[in-house]
Coordinates of C-alpha atoms and ligand atoms in Angstrom, one line a residue:
M1 CA -10.9 7.0 21.4
I2 CA -10.5 3.1 20.7
I3 CA -10.8 2.8 16.1
L4 CA -11.7 -0.7 14.9
G5 CA -10.2 -1.5 11.4
I6 CA -11.6 -3.1 8.8
E7 CA -9.6 -4.1 5.5
T8 CA -10.9 -6.4 2.6
S9 CA -10.0 -4.6 -0.5
C10 CA -7.7 -7.3 -2.3
D11 CA -6.6 -10.4 -0.9
E12 CA -5.4 -9.5 2.6
T13 CA -8.1 -9.9 5.7
S14 CA -7.4 -7.7 7.9
I15 CA -8.9 -6.6 10.9
A16 CA -6.7 -3.7 13.6
L17 CA -7.5 -1.6 16.6
L18 CA -5.8 1.3 17.0
E19 CA -6.0 3.9 20.3
A20 CA -6.0 7.7 19.5
S21 CA -6.4 11.1 20.3
Y22 CA -5.7 14.7 20.0
K23 CA -5.3 17.2 22.4
N24 CA -3.7 20.8 22.6
K25 CA -2.8 19.8 19.0
V26 CA -0.8 16.4 19.1
F27 CA -2.2 12.9 18.1
L28 CA -1.3 10.4 20.0
I29 CA -1.7 6.9 18.0
K30 CA -1.1 3.7 20.0
P31 CA -1.4 0.3 17.8
L32 CA -3.0 -2.1 20.0
N33 CA -3.0 -5.2 17.9
S34 CA -3.8 -6.5 14.3
V35 CA -3.9 -9.4 12.2
I36 CA -3.6 -9.9 8.5
S37 CA -4.5 -12.9 7.2
S38 CA -2.9 -13.5 3.7
Q39 CA -4.7 -15.6 0.9
I40 CA -1.4 -16.0 -1.0
K41 CA -1.3 -19.7 -1.6
I42 CA -5.2 -19.6 -2.4
H43 CA -3.8 -17.4 -5.6
A44 CA -0.7 -18.3 -6.3
P45 CA -1.8 -21.4 -8.6
Y46 CA -3.3 -19.0 -10.9
G47 CA -0.2 -16.0 -10.4
G48 CA -2.5 -13.2 -9.5
V49 CA -5.8 -12.4 -7.0
V50 CA -8.7 -14.2 -8.8
P51 CA -11.9 -12.2 -7.4
M52 CA -14.7 -14.6 -6.5
L53 CA -12.2 -16.4 -4.7
A54 CA -11.1 -13.4 -2.8
A55 CA -14.5 -13.1 -1.5
R56 CA -15.3 -15.7 -0.6
E57 CA -11.9 -16.3 2.1
H58 CA -12.6 -13.3 3.0
A59 CA -16.3 -14.5 4.4
K60 CA -14.8 -17.6 5.9
N61 CA -11.6 -15.7 7.7
L62 CA -13.5 -12.5 8.9
K63 CA -14.7 -13.8 12.0
T64 CA -11.9 -15.8 13.2
V65 CA -9.4 -12.5 12.2
F66 CA -11.7 -10.3 14.2
Q67 CA -11.3 -12.8 17.4
E68 CA -7.6 -12.9 17.0
T69 CA -7.5 -9.0 16.7
V70 CA -10.3 -8.2 19.7
F71 CA -9.8 -10.8 22.7
P72 CA -6.1 -10.1 23.8
I73 CA -6.9 -6.5 24.1
F74 CA -11.0 -6.8 25.3
P75 CA -12.0 -9.8 26.8
S76 CA -15.4 -10.0 25.3
F77 CA -17.5 -8.9 22.6
A78 CA -19.5 -6.6 25.5
S79 CA -15.7 -5.1 26.5
L80 CA -15.1 -4.6 23.1
K81 CA -18.9 -2.7 22.3
Q82 CA -18.3 -0.9 25.7
N83 CA -15.2 0.6 24.4
L84 CA -15.3 1.2 20.9
D85 CA -16.1 4.8 19.5
L86 CA -15.4 4.4 15.9
I87 CA -15.6 1.8 13.1
A88 CA -13.5 2.5 10.0
V89 CA -13.6 0.1 6.8
T90 CA -12.2 0.7 3.4
R91 CA -14.4 1.4 0.9
G92 CA -12.7 1.3 -1.9
P93 CA -10.6 1.6 -4.4
G94 CA -10.3 -2.5 -4.6
L95 CA -12.3 -5.2 -6.1
I96 CA -15.8 -5.3 -5.7
P97 CA -17.0 -8.7 -4.5
S98 CA -13.8 -8.1 -1.5
L99 CA -14.6 -4.8 -0.9
L100 CA -18.7 -5.7 -0.1
V101 CA -17.4 -8.7 2.5
G102 CA -15.8 -6.1 4.3
V103 CA -18.6 -3.1 4.2
N104 CA -21.2 -5.7 4.8
F105 CA -19.0 -6.8 7.5
S106 CA -18.6 -3.2 9.2
K107 CA -22.0 -2.0 8.9
A108 CA -23.5 -5.5 10.6
L109 CA -21.5 -4.5 13.4
A110 CA -22.4 -0.8 13.2
W111 CA -25.7 -1.5 13.0
A112 CA -25.8 -3.7 16.3
W113 CA -23.7 -2.1 18.3
Q114 CA -24.8 1.5 17.3
K115 CA -21.7 2.8 16.4
P116 CA -20.1 5.5 14.0
L117 CA -18.8 3.6 10.7
L118 CA -16.5 5.4 8.7
G119 CA -15.7 4.6 5.0
V120 CA -11.9 5.4 4.2
N121 CA -10.3 5.6 0.9
H122 CA -7.6 2.6 0.7
L123 CA -5.2 5.2 -0.8
E124 CA -5.6 7.2 1.6
G125 CA -4.4 4.5 4.2
H126 CA -1.6 3.6 2.4
L127 CA -0.2 7.7 2.3
F128 CA -0.5 7.6 6.3
S129 CA 0.9 4.6 7.2
F130 CA 4.6 6.0 7.3
V131 CA 2.9 7.4 11.0
L132 CA 2.5 4.3 12.4
P133 CA 4.7 2.8 15.1
E134 CA 4.8 -0.7 16.4
K135 CA 2.9 -2.5 17.8
N136 CA 2.1 -1.7 22.0
K137 CA 4.6 1.7 20.9
K138 CA 2.9 4.6 21.7
I139 CA 3.9 8.0 19.2
Q140 CA 3.2 11.9 19.4
I141 CA 2.8 13.6 16.4
S142 CA 1.9 17.5 16.6
N143 CA 0.2 19.6 14.0
A144 CA 3.3 21.4 13.7
D145 CA 5.3 18.4 13.1
F146 CA 2.9 17.4 10.0
Q147 CA 3.6 20.9 8.7
K148 CA 6.8 20.2 8.2
I149 CA 6.3 17.5 6.1
F150 CA 3.9 18.8 3.9
P151 CA 3.8 19.3 0.8
A152 CA 4.7 16.3 0.1
I153 CA 4.9 13.9 -2.5
G154 CA 3.5 10.9 -2.3
L155 CA 4.1 7.4 -4.2
I156 CA 1.5 4.7 -3.8
V157 CA 2.8 1.5 -5.0
S158 CA 0.8 -2.1 -5.3
G159 CA -0.8 -4.4 -7.1
G160 CA -3.3 -2.7 -7.9
N161 CA -2.3 1.3 -8.4
T162 CA 0.8 3.2 -8.9
L163 CA -0.1 6.8 -8.6
L164 CA 1.3 9.9 -7.8
V165 CA -0.3 12.3 -5.5
Y166 CA 0.5 16.0 -5.0
I167 CA -0.4 16.3 -0.8
K168 CA -0.8 19.9 -0.6
E169 CA -1.6 19.7 3.2
R170 CA -2.7 16.8 5.4
G171 CA -6.0 15.7 3.9
K172 CA -5.6 17.9 0.2
Y173 CA -4.5 15.9 -2.4
Q174 CA -4.3 16.1 -6.4
V175 CA -3.3 13.1 -8.4
I176 CA -0.7 14.1 -11.1
G177 CA 0.3 10.9 -12.2
N178 CA -0.9 7.6 -12.7
T179 CA -0.3 4.0 -14.7
R180 CA -1.8 3.5 -18.4
D181 CA -2.3 0.2 -17.7
D182 CA -0.7 -2.4 -15.4
A183 CA 0.3 -1.4 -11.9
A184 CA 4.0 -1.7 -10.8
G185 CA 3.3 -4.6 -8.6
E186 CA 1.1 -6.4 -11.3
C187 CA 4.1 -6.0 -13.8
F188 CA 6.5 -7.2 -10.5
D189 CA 4.2 -10.4 -10.5
K190 CA 3.7 -11.0 -13.9
G191 CA 7.0 -10.9 -14.9
A192 CA 7.5 -13.4 -12.2
R193 CA 5.0 -15.4 -14.0
I194 CA 6.8 -15.6 -17.1
L195 CA 9.8 -16.2 -15.5
G196 CA 8.2 -19.6 -14.0
L197 CA 8.9 -17.5 -10.5
S198 CA 6.6 -17.9 -7.7
Y199 CA 3.6 -15.6 -6.5
P200 CA 3.4 -12.9 -5.3
G201 CA 5.9 -11.6 -7.6
G202 CA 7.6 -8.9 -5.8
P203 CA 9.5 -10.5 -3.3
A204 CA 10.3 -13.3 -6.0
I205 CA 11.9 -11.1 -8.4
A206 CA 13.5 -9.3 -5.9
A207 CA 15.3 -12.5 -4.8
E208 CA 16.1 -13.7 -7.8
A209 CA 18.0 -10.2 -8.8
E210 CA 20.1 -10.9 -5.3
K211 CA 21.4 -13.7 -6.9
Y212 CA 22.6 -11.6 -10.0
K213 CA 24.1 -9.2 -7.9
I214 CA 26.1 -11.8 -6.2
K215 CA 27.5 -13.6 -8.6
N216 CA 27.7 -10.8 -11.2
T217 CA 27.1 -13.4 -14.3
K218 CA 28.9 -12.0 -17.4
Y219 CA 25.2 -13.3 -19.7
K220 CA 24.6 -9.6 -19.7
I221 CA 23.0 -10.1 -23.5
Q222 CA 19.6 -7.7 -23.8
K223 CA 18.3 -4.3 -21.7
L224 CA 14.8 -4.2 -20.8
P225 CA 12.9 -0.5 -22.0
R226 CA 12.3 2.1 -19.0
P227 CA 8.6 2.7 -20.5
M228 CA 8.0 6.3 -20.4
L229 CA 11.0 7.5 -18.5
D230 CA 11.8 10.8 -20.8
T231 CA 8.2 11.5 -21.2
K232 CA 7.2 15.3 -19.8
N233 CA 4.4 13.8 -17.3
Y234 CA 4.1 11.8 -14.5
D235 CA 2.4 8.9 -16.0
F236 CA 3.4 5.3 -15.7
S237 CA 2.9 2.2 -18.3
F238 CA 4.2 -1.2 -17.7
S239 CA 2.6 -3.3 -19.8
G240 CA 4.9 -3.1 -22.7
L241 CA 7.9 -3.8 -20.3
K242 CA 6.0 -7.3 -19.6
T243 CA 5.6 -7.9 -23.1
A244 CA 9.5 -7.0 -23.8
L245 CA 10.2 -9.5 -20.9
L246 CA 8.0 -11.8 -22.2
Y247 CA 9.6 -12.1 -26.4
A248 CA 13.1 -11.7 -24.8
W249 CA 12.8 -14.9 -22.8
Q250 CA 10.7 -16.8 -25.3
K251 CA 13.4 -16.7 -27.5
L252 CA 16.0 -18.6 -25.1
D253 CA 15.8 -22.2 -24.9
F254 CA 15.9 -24.0 -21.7
K255 CA 19.6 -23.9 -20.5
T256 CA 20.6 -20.3 -21.6
R257 CA 17.1 -19.6 -19.5
K258 CA 18.6 -21.3 -16.6
K259 CA 21.9 -19.4 -16.6
L260 CA 19.9 -15.7 -17.2
L261 CA 17.3 -16.0 -14.6
P262 CA 18.9 -14.0 -12.3
Y263 CA 19.6 -11.3 -15.2
F264 CA 15.9 -11.1 -16.2
A265 CA 14.7 -10.8 -12.6
F266 CA 17.3 -7.7 -12.1
E267 CA 17.0 -5.9 -15.3
L268 CA 13.1 -6.3 -14.2
E269 CA 13.3 -4.6 -10.9
E270 CA 16.0 -2.2 -12.1
A271 CA 13.2 -1.3 -14.9
I272 CA 10.7 -0.8 -12.7
T273 CA 12.4 1.2 -10.3
D274 CA 14.0 3.5 -12.5
V275 CA 10.9 4.4 -13.8
L276 CA 9.4 5.0 -10.3
V277 CA 12.6 7.0 -8.6
K278 CA 13.1 9.2 -12.0
K279 CA 9.2 10.2 -12.3
T280 CA 9.2 10.7 -8.4
L281 CA 12.0 12.6 -8.1
Q282 CA 11.0 14.6 -10.9
A283 CA 7.3 15.6 -9.4
A284 CA 9.3 16.3 -5.7
S285 CA 11.4 19.0 -7.8
D286 CA 8.8 20.6 -9.7
Y287 CA 6.2 20.5 -6.7
K288 CA 9.1 21.9 -4.7
V289 CA 7.9 19.8 -1.8
K290 CA 9.3 19.0 1.9
S291 CA 8.8 15.5 1.5
L292 CA 8.7 12.1 0.0
I293 CA 6.0 9.5 1.0
L294 CA 6.0 5.9 0.3
G295 CA 3.1 3.5 0.2
G296 CA 1.9 0.2 -0.8
G297 CA 2.9 -3.2 -1.5
V298 CA 5.8 -2.6 -3.7
V299 CA 7.6 -0.3 -0.8
A300 CA 9.0 -3.4 0.8
N301 CA 11.1 -3.7 -2.7
Q302 CA 14.4 -2.4 -0.6
R303 CA 16.0 -1.7 -4.6
L304 CA 13.5 1.0 -4.3
R305 CA 14.1 2.6 -0.9
E306 CA 17.9 2.5 -1.9
K307 CA 17.4 4.1 -5.2
I308 CA 15.4 7.0 -4.0
Q309 CA 17.8 7.9 -1.3
E310 CA 21.4 7.5 -3.6
Q311 CA 19.0 9.7 -6.0
L312 CA 18.3 12.3 -3.5
R313 CA 22.2 12.4 -2.2
V314 CA 23.0 12.4 -5.9
Q315 CA 20.8 15.2 -7.3
K316 CA 21.6 17.4 -3.5
M317 CA 17.4 17.4 -2.5
T318 CA 17.2 17.5 1.0
L319 CA 13.8 15.7 1.5
N320 CA 12.4 14.5 4.1
F321 CA 11.9 10.7 3.2
Y322 CA 9.0 8.7 5.3
Y323 CA 8.2 4.8 4.4
P324 CA 6.3 2.6 6.3
M325 CA 7.3 -0.5 8.4
L326 CA 7.2 -3.9 6.1
E327 CA 4.3 -5.3 8.1
Y328 CA 2.1 -1.7 7.4
S329 CA 3.6 -1.5 3.5
T330 CA 1.2 -4.0 2.1
D331 CA -2.6 -4.1 2.8
N332 CA -3.5 -3.6 6.6
A333 CA -6.8 -2.7 8.6
M334 CA -3.9 -0.6 10.6
M335 CA -4.0 2.1 8.2
I336 CA -7.5 2.2 7.9
A337 CA -7.8 2.4 11.3
L338 CA -5.8 5.3 11.1
A339 CA -7.0 7.1 7.9
G340 CA -10.5 6.7 9.6
F341 CA -9.4 8.5 13.0
L342 CA -7.4 11.8 11.0
N343 CA -11.2 12.0 8.8
Y344 CA -13.3 11.7 12.2
L345 CA -10.8 14.4 13.4
K346 CA -11.8 16.8 10.7
S347 CA -15.5 16.1 10.4
T348 CA -18.0 18.6 11.5
P349 CA -20.5 17.8 14.3
K350 CA -23.3 17.5 11.5
E351 CA -20.8 15.4 9.2
R352 CA -20.2 12.7 12.1
E353 CA -23.9 12.9 12.2
K354 CA -23.9 11.1 9.1
L355 CA -21.4 8.3 10.0
K356 CA -24.0 5.5 9.9
W357 CA -23.9 2.0 8.3
Q358 CA -27.0 3.6 6.2
N359 CA -24.4 5.8 4.4
V360 CA -21.4 3.7 3.7
F361 CA -20.9 2.0 0.2
A362 CA -18.1 0.1 -1.6
D363 CA -16.9 1.7 -4.8
A364 CA -14.2 -0.2 -6.5
N365 CA -13.0 2.8 -8.3
L366 CA -13.0 5.4 -6.0
T367 CA -9.5 7.6 -6.6
I368 CA -8.4 10.4 -4.2
Ligands
KG4_1 O1 -0.3 -3.5 -1.2 P1 -0.6 -4.6 -1.4 O2 -0.4 -5.5 -0.6 O3 -1.6 -5.7 -2.2 C1 -2.3 -5.2 -3.1 O4 -1.7 -4.7 -4.8 O5 -3.6 -4.2 -2.8 O6 0.7 -4.9 -2.6 C2 0.8 -5.8 -3.3 C3 2.0 -6.2 -4.6 C4 2.5 -7.4 -5.3 O7 2.0 -6.8 -6.3 C5 3.7 -7.8 -4.6 O8 3.9 -8.7 -6.1 C6 4.3 -6.6 -4.2 O9 3.4 -5.3 -3.8 N1 5.6 -6.5 -3.7 C7 6.6 -6.3 -3.9 C8 7.6 -6.8 -3.2 N2 6.5 -7.1 -1.5 C9 5.6 -7.2 -2.4 N3 6.8 -5.8 -5.4 C10 8.2 -5.7 -5.0 N4 9.1 -6.0 -4.3 C11 8.9 -6.5 -3.2 N5 9.8 -7.1 -2.4

């Protein structure tokens, strides 16, 4: 099958083409091409994503991103139309103005070309992004392989979500933990803004924290809190951490701030990752799972991955640990095409008849 993926839930406009099949209990997955157009420069002056600006940029960029994805594989729209089997579009969760642009674009295509259209949950896309190989590489994964992976605990950490999900088997999810306020990525972004660093905050904080580790400054003055670290649940809260950083930072004069910037970046990264790691491993142990799966933009954080690996070793937990390649950790349409394909396979002939443009709707608050 050839699947066209479309993703516009936040500030990345992305289109992907995936070739996938399922035969003799084996999935064959081959990413053909994908383009991600990031709006970072547009939103950077505001320190976060401005929903109406994001929607306007999606509308402006979709046509170009679509052509750049498709034409290297199919020389004309006619040949794409002939070969295309399924369109998969992110229908939520996300920013509603952004979602509507992608969903309406996909509806127009599905209507004009009479193709099945499947609305994908963005979070499910993140949970399966670890399966994707690099462009033009084909991987095989059997049902037996999936059985070795599940049950699993999934941690989805991005600018908009911080979720712990118990995945009993492929397609069966239970949210066991959520953030009560800000998402982990949002804490990186807002923390960076307080410290005068660039947007998106995650990479900026990580780079600044790296300087602290190298210099090992002796000005280690104030620890930041680790919110909800010891609570007997899997929920998170990051807004208090952001406020603690703000108050600590406001007390300092200009000269001291300059000296302590790497320390505060380091401390913020440590505080966020300490809580994520502890809750995730606790969930893995309580639910007696076989694997840990990470997804979402914050997975790009090397310290987070290192700490999980370190704690798995220290706590002698023999779990499979999966996370996506960098290009599939932030928002991308390839993971949407993959989740669309997996859902298509699961659907009954009756359900397939309903995969029409009239039946797909954006839902900003969709949960998994
Ligand atoms: O999944 P994503 O691309 O978009 C949504 O939020 O939907 O994630 C973006 C988030 C931003 O908050 C960004 O600061 C964070 O991922 N991020 C990182 C790193 N790279 C991106 N956070 C920590 N460390 C990183 N290296």
